[in-house]
Amino acid sequence: MGLPGLSPPLPGAPTARPGARAWIALAILCFVYVLNFLDRQLLSILAKPIQDELGVTDGQLGLIGGLYFALFYCILAIPVGWLADRTNRVKVLAFACGLWSAATAACGMASNYPQLVLARMAVGVGEAGGVPPSYAIISDYFPPGMRGTALSLFNLGPPIGQALGVAFGASIAAAYSWRLAFVWIGAVGVVTAVVVWFGVREPRKGGLDAAPVQPAPDVPAPGFWVTFRGFFANPVLRGMALACGATQFVTYAILNFTVLLLMREKGMTLEEVAIWYALLVGLGIGIGMFVSGRLIDRMARRSKTAYAYLPAIGLALAMPLFAAFVWAGSWQLALVFLFLPTGLNYFYLSPAVTLVQEEVRPDQRVLSGALLLLVMNLIGLGFGPTYLGLASDFFRASHPDNSLQMAFYTLLPFYALAIAMFLGLARTIRRQESSVTP
């Protein structure tokens, strides 16, 4: 089933098997995603020393890590996705990696809040060209039936990046300064951009579908507005994007303020964050990403409703444990309760990406992936951290010692909203499957 008004994608060839080049490309793209997420999360990991030096409030941290960043990251992903669908996706990715890495280094040189805002906005500009091209490249290196697993391996980038960011960033900040962490990570990213440019080959678009797509010379590729309208006219794609946005409202709020909560209100030190929270994030999110990818490859063969039910189940199991994490009086007990929700919260990502990549034509995959990210990141990344930071500032007058804890409790209704939206999406998919059943 493709976008309305377009020919549906052809079924994949189940006997196709990726070669060594595909796995090497996947490893390189995953490392780029590690850097992408590491750069993005350094701000939240180093929030305490940044606040101490620059005098930044929780609300300002929420804005710089949320809305200010997301406006550039989400909106620019659309024209970048349109460009990548029509040019060389690997070169677009390499250029983007170099740009966001240079901007990350600039964050370490900021001497005040406005300069830090500008540098973070530049990071958002570069990162707009990171994930959507990677989704499409992987989908043309791996056949249907293996894409869920491949994309789940790629999606290990965020937990690895978060874990390395916590371990590396906190250690460098504790031993030297928070500024040096930004500069070093930025330098690694610039070198990686060169590796992507020369080390990853652009795969043929649609080459691993059942019959590789060979567009007729007189038939142009689908235009920007054709793909845009088609994506939002498809109730399954639209519903998936909105449900993921509601989920990311919770997950990005948690990611951006957990370290600050653990340090300021639960007594954790930077050195302890560098070890224990890094391990929790790396293992928790990593297991959640991989397990959900494997499960969706198996479950979706029976019914596409698995793309919605699997995230709903994950969030329902995570919700009470998250409440216990917020309640816990010590950081040790808090981490015990946080481990499972850290993985279960990410049961949505691999199903969402896999569904979108298999629902559209090969020459629409980058732009469609960018549209998915536009909706879910603009809602989640743009407003989740912004909301939580402002909520903490609101509670500071009445709860000066635990304003962040009170703000974290207010995320529970958003958990319930995301679960309800995924259950509604499952009903939409079921109706759509019934309508095409003879």
Coordinates of C-alpha atoms in Angstrom, one line a residue:
M1 CA 0.0 0.0 0.0
G2 CA 1.6 3.3 -1.1
L3 CA 0.7 6.8 -0.8
P4 CA -2.8 7.7 -2.2
G5 CA -2.7 8.5 -5.9
L6 CA 0.6 6.6 -6.4
S7 CA 1.4 3.1 -7.5
P8 CA 1.9 0.9 -4.5
P9 CA 5.4 -0.4 -3.7
L10 CA 6.2 -3.8 -5.0
P11 CA 6.6 -6.6 -2.5
G12 CA 10.2 -7.4 -1.5
A13 CA 12.2 -10.4 -2.7
P14 CA 12.3 -12.7 0.4
T15 CA 15.4 -14.5 -0.9
A16 CA 17.6 -11.4 -1.2
R17 CA 20.5 -11.4 1.3
P18 CA 22.7 -8.4 2.0
G19 CA 26.4 -8.7 1.4
A20 CA 29.4 -7.5 3.4
R21 CA 29.2 -4.0 1.8
A22 CA 25.7 -3.6 3.2
W23 CA 26.8 -4.4 6.8
I24 CA 29.8 -2.1 6.5
A25 CA 27.6 0.7 5.3
L26 CA 25.2 0.0 8.2
A27 CA 28.0 0.1 10.7
I28 CA 29.3 3.5 9.4
L29 CA 25.8 5.0 9.3
C30 CA 25.1 3.7 12.8
F31 CA 28.3 5.5 14.0
V32 CA 27.1 8.7 12.3
Y33 CA 23.8 8.3 14.2
V34 CA 25.8 7.8 17.4
L35 CA 27.5 11.1 16.8
N36 CA 24.2 12.7 15.8
F37 CA 22.6 11.8 19.1
L38 CA 25.7 12.3 21.2
D39 CA 26.0 15.9 19.9
R40 CA 22.3 16.5 20.6
Q41 CA 22.4 15.2 24.1
L42 CA 25.6 16.7 25.4
L43 CA 23.6 19.8 26.4
S44 CA 21.4 17.8 28.7
I45 CA 24.2 15.8 30.1
L46 CA 26.3 18.9 30.9
A47 CA 23.3 20.9 32.1
K48 CA 24.5 21.4 35.7
P49 CA 28.0 22.8 34.9
I50 CA 26.5 24.9 32.0
Q51 CA 23.9 26.3 34.5
D52 CA 26.6 27.0 37.0
E53 CA 28.8 29.0 34.6
L54 CA 26.3 30.7 32.3
G55 CA 23.4 31.2 34.8
V56 CA 20.9 29.4 32.6
T57 CA 17.4 28.5 34.1
D58 CA 15.5 25.2 33.6
G59 CA 13.1 27.0 31.3
Q60 CA 16.0 28.3 29.1
L61 CA 17.6 24.9 29.0
G62 CA 14.2 23.4 27.9
L63 CA 13.9 26.0 25.1
I64 CA 17.5 25.6 23.8
G65 CA 17.3 21.8 23.9
G66 CA 13.7 21.7 22.6
L67 CA 11.9 24.4 20.6
Y68 CA 14.9 26.4 19.4
F69 CA 16.7 23.3 18.2
A70 CA 13.6 21.5 16.8
L71 CA 12.5 24.4 14.7
F72 CA 15.6 24.2 12.5
Y73 CA 16.0 20.4 12.8
C74 CA 12.5 19.5 11.9
I75 CA 11.6 22.1 9.2
L76 CA 14.9 21.9 7.3
A77 CA 14.7 18.1 7.2
I78 CA 11.9 18.5 4.6
P79 CA 13.8 20.3 1.8
V80 CA 16.9 18.3 2.7
G81 CA 14.8 15.1 2.3
W82 CA 13.4 16.3 -1.1
L83 CA 17.0 17.1 -2.3
A84 CA 18.4 13.8 -1.1
D85 CA 15.6 11.8 -3.0
R86 CA 16.8 13.5 -6.2
T87 CA 20.6 13.5 -5.7
N88 CA 23.2 11.5 -3.9
R89 CA 22.0 10.6 -0.4
V90 CA 25.4 9.7 0.8
K91 CA 27.0 13.0 -0.1
V92 CA 24.1 14.9 1.6
L93 CA 24.6 12.9 4.7
A94 CA 28.4 13.5 4.7
F95 CA 28.0 17.2 4.3
A96 CA 25.3 17.4 7.1
C97 CA 27.6 15.4 9.5
G98 CA 30.4 17.9 8.9
L99 CA 28.2 20.9 9.5
W100 CA 26.6 19.7 12.7
S101 CA 30.0 18.6 14.1
A102 CA 31.6 22.0 13.4
A103 CA 28.5 23.6 15.2
T104 CA 29.0 21.3 18.1
A105 CA 32.5 22.4 18.6
A106 CA 31.2 26.0 18.5
C107 CA 29.0 25.2 21.5
G108 CA 32.1 24.7 23.5
M109 CA 33.2 28.2 22.7
A110 CA 30.0 30.0 23.7
S111 CA 30.5 32.7 26.4
N112 CA 26.9 33.5 27.0
Y113 CA 23.3 32.1 26.5
P114 CA 22.6 33.8 23.2
Q115 CA 25.8 32.5 21.6
L116 CA 24.9 29.0 22.9
V117 CA 21.5 29.3 21.4
L118 CA 22.9 30.2 18.0
A119 CA 25.4 27.3 18.1
R120 CA 22.6 24.9 19.0
M121 CA 20.5 26.2 16.2
A122 CA 23.4 25.5 13.8
V123 CA 23.6 22.0 15.2
G124 CA 19.9 21.6 14.3
V125 CA 20.5 22.8 10.8
G126 CA 23.2 20.1 10.2
E127 CA 21.3 17.3 11.9
A128 CA 18.3 17.9 9.6
G129 CA 20.3 16.0 7.0
G130 CA 21.4 13.1 9.1
V131 CA 18.6 10.6 9.8
P132 CA 16.2 10.7 6.8
P133 CA 18.9 9.9 4.2
S134 CA 20.2 7.1 6.4
Y135 CA 16.8 5.5 6.6
A136 CA 16.5 5.4 2.8
I137 CA 20.1 4.2 2.2
I138 CA 19.6 1.3 4.6
S139 CA 16.3 0.4 3.0
D140 CA 18.1 0.1 -0.3
Y141 CA 20.9 -2.0 1.2
F142 CA 18.5 -4.4 3.0
P143 CA 15.5 -6.2 1.5
P144 CA 11.9 -6.3 3.0
G145 CA 11.8 -8.8 5.8
M146 CA 15.2 -7.7 7.0
R147 CA 14.6 -3.9 7.2
G148 CA 13.1 -4.0 10.7
T149 CA 16.2 -5.7 12.0
A150 CA 18.6 -3.5 10.0
L151 CA 16.8 -0.3 11.1
S152 CA 16.7 -1.5 14.7
L153 CA 20.5 -1.9 14.5
F154 CA 20.8 1.5 13.1
N155 CA 18.6 2.8 15.8
L156 CA 21.1 1.6 18.4
G157 CA 22.8 4.9 17.5
P158 CA 20.8 6.9 20.1
P159 CA 21.4 4.7 23.1
I160 CA 25.1 4.3 22.2
G161 CA 25.4 8.0 21.6
Q162 CA 23.6 8.8 24.8
A163 CA 25.7 6.3 26.8
L164 CA 29.0 7.6 25.3
G165 CA 27.8 11.2 25.8
V166 CA 27.1 10.5 29.5
A167 CA 30.4 8.7 30.1
F168 CA 32.6 10.9 28.0
G169 CA 30.9 14.2 28.6
A170 CA 30.5 13.8 32.3
S171 CA 34.1 12.5 32.7
I172 CA 35.6 15.3 30.7
A173 CA 33.5 17.9 32.5
A174 CA 34.5 16.5 35.9
A175 CA 38.2 16.3 35.0
Y176 CA 38.6 19.4 32.8
S177 CA 35.6 21.5 31.6
W178 CA 32.3 21.1 29.8
R179 CA 33.6 23.1 26.9
L180 CA 36.3 20.6 26.0
A181 CA 33.7 17.8 25.6
F182 CA 31.9 19.8 22.9
V183 CA 35.1 20.6 21.0
W184 CA 36.4 17.0 21.1
I185 CA 33.1 15.5 19.9
G186 CA 32.9 18.1 17.1
A187 CA 36.4 17.2 15.9
V188 CA 35.5 13.5 15.7
G189 CA 32.4 14.2 13.7
V190 CA 34.3 16.2 11.1
V191 CA 36.6 13.2 10.5
T192 CA 33.6 10.9 10.3
A193 CA 32.0 13.1 7.6
V194 CA 35.1 12.5 5.4
V195 CA 34.8 8.7 6.0
V196 CA 31.2 8.7 4.9
W197 CA 31.9 10.7 1.8
F198 CA 34.6 8.3 0.6
G199 CA 33.6 5.0 2.4
V200 CA 29.9 4.5 1.7
R201 CA 28.6 3.8 -1.8
E202 CA 25.2 5.2 -2.9
P203 CA 22.9 2.1 -3.4
R204 CA 20.4 1.9 -6.3
K205 CA 17.0 3.2 -5.3
G206 CA 14.5 0.3 -5.1
G207 CA 17.2 -2.2 -6.1
L208 CA 16.2 -4.8 -3.6
D209 CA 12.4 -4.7 -4.1
A210 CA 10.9 -7.6 -6.0
A211 CA 11.3 -5.9 -9.3
P212 CA 13.8 -3.0 -9.1
V213 CA 12.2 0.3 -10.0
Q214 CA 13.2 1.6 -13.4
P215 CA 11.3 4.8 -14.0
A216 CA 10.5 5.6 -17.6
P217 CA 12.5 8.5 -19.1
D218 CA 9.4 10.6 -19.6
V219 CA 8.0 9.9 -16.1
P220 CA 9.4 12.3 -13.6
A221 CA 10.0 11.4 -9.9
P222 CA 7.0 12.3 -7.7
G223 CA 7.1 16.0 -6.8
F224 CA 7.5 17.4 -3.4
W225 CA 3.8 18.3 -2.9
V226 CA 2.6 14.9 -4.3
T227 CA 4.6 13.1 -1.6
F228 CA 3.7 15.7 1.1
R229 CA 0.0 15.5 0.4
G230 CA 0.1 11.7 0.0
F231 CA 1.8 11.2 3.3
F232 CA -0.7 13.2 5.3
A233 CA -3.7 11.8 3.3
N234 CA -2.7 8.3 4.4
P235 CA -4.4 7.7 7.7
V236 CA -1.9 5.1 8.8
L237 CA 1.2 7.2 8.1
R238 CA -0.5 10.3 9.6
G239 CA -1.6 8.3 12.7
M240 CA 1.8 6.8 13.2
A241 CA 3.5 10.2 13.0
L242 CA 1.1 11.8 15.6
A243 CA 1.3 8.8 18.0
C244 CA 5.1 8.9 17.8
G245 CA 5.0 12.7 18.4
A246 CA 3.0 12.1 21.6
T247 CA 5.6 9.4 22.7
Q248 CA 8.5 11.6 22.0
F249 CA 7.0 14.4 24.0
V250 CA 7.6 12.1 27.0
T251 CA 10.9 10.5 25.9
Y252 CA 12.7 13.8 24.9
A253 CA 11.5 15.5 28.1
I254 CA 12.9 12.6 30.1
L255 CA 16.2 12.5 28.2
N256 CA 16.8 16.3 28.5
F257 CA 16.3 16.5 32.3
T258 CA 17.0 13.1 33.9
V259 CA 20.7 13.9 34.5
L260 CA 19.7 17.2 36.1
L261 CA 17.1 15.5 38.2
L262 CA 19.5 12.8 39.4
M263 CA 22.2 15.3 40.3
R264 CA 20.2 18.2 41.8
E265 CA 17.4 16.3 43.6
K266 CA 18.6 12.8 44.1
G267 CA 22.3 13.4 45.1
M268 CA 24.2 11.9 42.1
T269 CA 27.7 13.2 41.2
L270 CA 29.1 13.7 37.7
E271 CA 31.5 10.8 38.3
E272 CA 28.6 8.5 39.3
V273 CA 26.6 9.7 36.2
A274 CA 29.5 8.9 34.0
I275 CA 29.4 5.2 35.1
W276 CA 25.9 4.2 36.3
Y277 CA 23.6 6.3 34.2
A278 CA 25.7 5.7 31.1
L279 CA 25.4 2.0 31.6
L280 CA 21.6 2.2 32.1
V281 CA 21.1 4.3 29.0
G282 CA 23.3 2.2 26.8
L283 CA 21.9 -1.1 27.9
G284 CA 18.3 0.0 28.4
I285 CA 17.6 1.8 25.2
G286 CA 19.8 -0.5 23.2
I287 CA 17.9 -3.6 24.3
G288 CA 14.6 -1.8 23.6
M289 CA 15.6 -0.8 20.1
F290 CA 16.9 -4.2 19.1
V291 CA 14.2 -6.3 20.7
S292 CA 11.5 -4.1 19.1
G293 CA 13.1 -4.4 15.7
R294 CA 13.3 -8.2 15.9
L295 CA 9.7 -8.5 17.2
I296 CA 8.3 -6.3 14.5
D297 CA 9.9 -8.3 11.7
R298 CA 8.2 -11.4 13.1
M299 CA 4.8 -9.9 14.3
A300 CA 4.1 -7.8 11.2
R301 CA 4.1 -10.9 9.0
R302 CA 0.8 -11.9 10.6
S303 CA -0.8 -8.4 10.8
K304 CA 0.3 -4.8 10.3
T305 CA -1.5 -3.9 13.6
A306 CA 1.7 -5.0 15.3
Y307 CA 3.2 -1.7 14.2
A308 CA 0.8 0.0 16.6
Y309 CA 0.2 -2.7 19.3
L310 CA 3.9 -3.2 20.1
P311 CA 4.6 0.5 21.0
A312 CA 1.3 0.6 23.0
I313 CA 2.3 -2.5 25.1
G314 CA 5.8 -1.0 25.7
L315 CA 4.4 2.3 27.0
A316 CA 1.8 0.6 29.1
L317 CA 4.4 -1.5 30.9
A318 CA 6.8 1.5 31.2
M319 CA 4.3 3.9 32.8
P320 CA 4.0 2.6 36.4
L321 CA 7.8 2.0 36.6
F322 CA 8.4 5.5 35.4
A323 CA 6.2 6.8 38.2
A324 CA 8.3 4.8 40.7
F325 CA 11.5 6.2 39.3
V326 CA 10.2 9.8 39.9
W327 CA 9.1 8.9 43.4
A328 CA 12.3 7.1 44.5
G329 CA 14.2 9.0 47.2
S330 CA 17.8 7.9 46.2
W331 CA 19.5 7.8 42.9
Q332 CA 20.4 4.1 43.3
L333 CA 16.7 3.1 43.7
A334 CA 15.7 5.6 41.0
L335 CA 18.0 3.9 38.5
V336 CA 16.6 0.5 39.4
F337 CA 13.1 1.6 38.5
L338 CA 14.3 3.5 35.4
F339 CA 16.0 0.6 33.6
L340 CA 13.0 -1.1 32.1
P341 CA 11.1 2.1 31.1
T342 CA 14.3 3.3 29.4
G343 CA 14.0 0.4 26.9
L344 CA 10.2 0.1 26.8
N345 CA 9.8 3.8 25.9
Y346 CA 11.6 3.1 22.6
F347 CA 9.4 0.2 21.4
Y348 CA 7.8 2.7 19.0
L349 CA 10.8 3.8 16.8
S350 CA 11.8 0.7 14.8
P351 CA 8.1 -0.1 14.0
A352 CA 7.4 3.5 12.9
V353 CA 10.5 3.8 10.7
T354 CA 9.9 0.3 9.1
L355 CA 6.3 1.0 8.4
V356 CA 7.0 4.3 6.7
Q357 CA 9.9 2.9 4.6
E358 CA 7.7 0.0 3.4
E359 CA 4.6 2.0 2.7
V360 CA 6.1 4.4 0.1
R361 CA 7.9 4.2 -3.2
P362 CA 11.8 4.0 -3.2
D363 CA 12.1 7.5 -4.6
Q364 CA 10.0 8.9 -1.8
R365 CA 11.7 7.2 1.2
V366 CA 14.0 10.1 2.3
L367 CA 11.2 12.7 2.1
S368 CA 8.7 10.4 3.7
G369 CA 11.1 9.7 6.5
A370 CA 11.7 13.4 6.9
L371 CA 8.0 14.0 7.2
L372 CA 7.7 11.4 9.9
L373 CA 10.5 13.1 11.8
L374 CA 9.0 16.5 11.2
V375 CA 5.8 15.6 13.0
M376 CA 7.2 13.5 15.8
N377 CA 10.2 15.7 16.5
L378 CA 8.4 19.0 16.2
I379 CA 5.9 17.7 18.8
G380 CA 8.2 15.7 20.9
L381 CA 11.6 17.3 20.7
G382 CA 10.2 20.8 20.2
F383 CA 7.7 20.8 23.0
G384 CA 8.6 18.0 25.4
P385 CA 11.8 19.5 26.9
T386 CA 10.3 23.0 26.6
Y387 CA 7.3 22.0 28.6
L388 CA 9.2 20.2 31.3
G389 CA 11.6 23.0 31.8
L390 CA 8.9 25.6 32.1
A391 CA 6.9 23.3 34.4
S392 CA 10.0 23.0 36.7
D393 CA 10.3 26.8 36.8
F394 CA 6.5 26.9 37.7
F395 CA 6.9 24.5 40.6
R396 CA 10.0 26.2 42.0
A397 CA 8.0 28.7 44.1
S398 CA 6.0 26.0 45.9
H399 CA 8.5 23.2 45.8
P400 CA 12.0 24.8 45.7
D401 CA 13.8 21.5 46.6
N402 CA 12.0 19.2 44.2
S403 CA 10.5 21.3 41.4
L404 CA 11.9 18.9 38.7
Q405 CA 10.3 15.9 40.5
M406 CA 6.9 17.6 40.4
A407 CA 7.4 18.4 36.8
F408 CA 8.3 14.8 35.9
Y409 CA 5.0 13.6 37.6
T410 CA 3.0 15.7 35.1
L411 CA 4.3 13.5 32.2
L412 CA 2.1 10.6 33.3
P413 CA -1.0 11.9 31.4
F414 CA 1.1 12.1 28.3
Y415 CA 2.0 8.5 28.6
A416 CA -1.7 7.7 28.7
L417 CA -2.4 9.9 25.6
A418 CA 0.4 8.1 23.6
I419 CA -1.0 4.7 24.5
A420 CA -4.5 5.7 23.4
M421 CA -3.2 7.1 20.1
F422 CA -1.4 3.8 19.3
L423 CA -4.5 1.8 20.1
G424 CA -6.5 4.1 17.7
L425 CA -3.9 3.6 15.0
A426 CA -4.3 -0.2 15.4
R427 CA -8.0 0.1 14.7
T428 CA -7.2 2.2 11.6
I429 CA -4.8 -0.4 10.3
R430 CA -7.3 -3.2 11.0
R431 CA -10.0 -1.4 9.1
Q432 CA -7.6 -0.8 6.2
E433 CA -6.5 -4.5 6.1
S434 CA -10.2 -5.6 6.2
S435 CA -11.0 -3.3 3.2
V436 CA -8.5 -5.0 1.0
T437 CA -9.2 -8.5 2.1
P438 CA -11.1 -10.4 -0.7

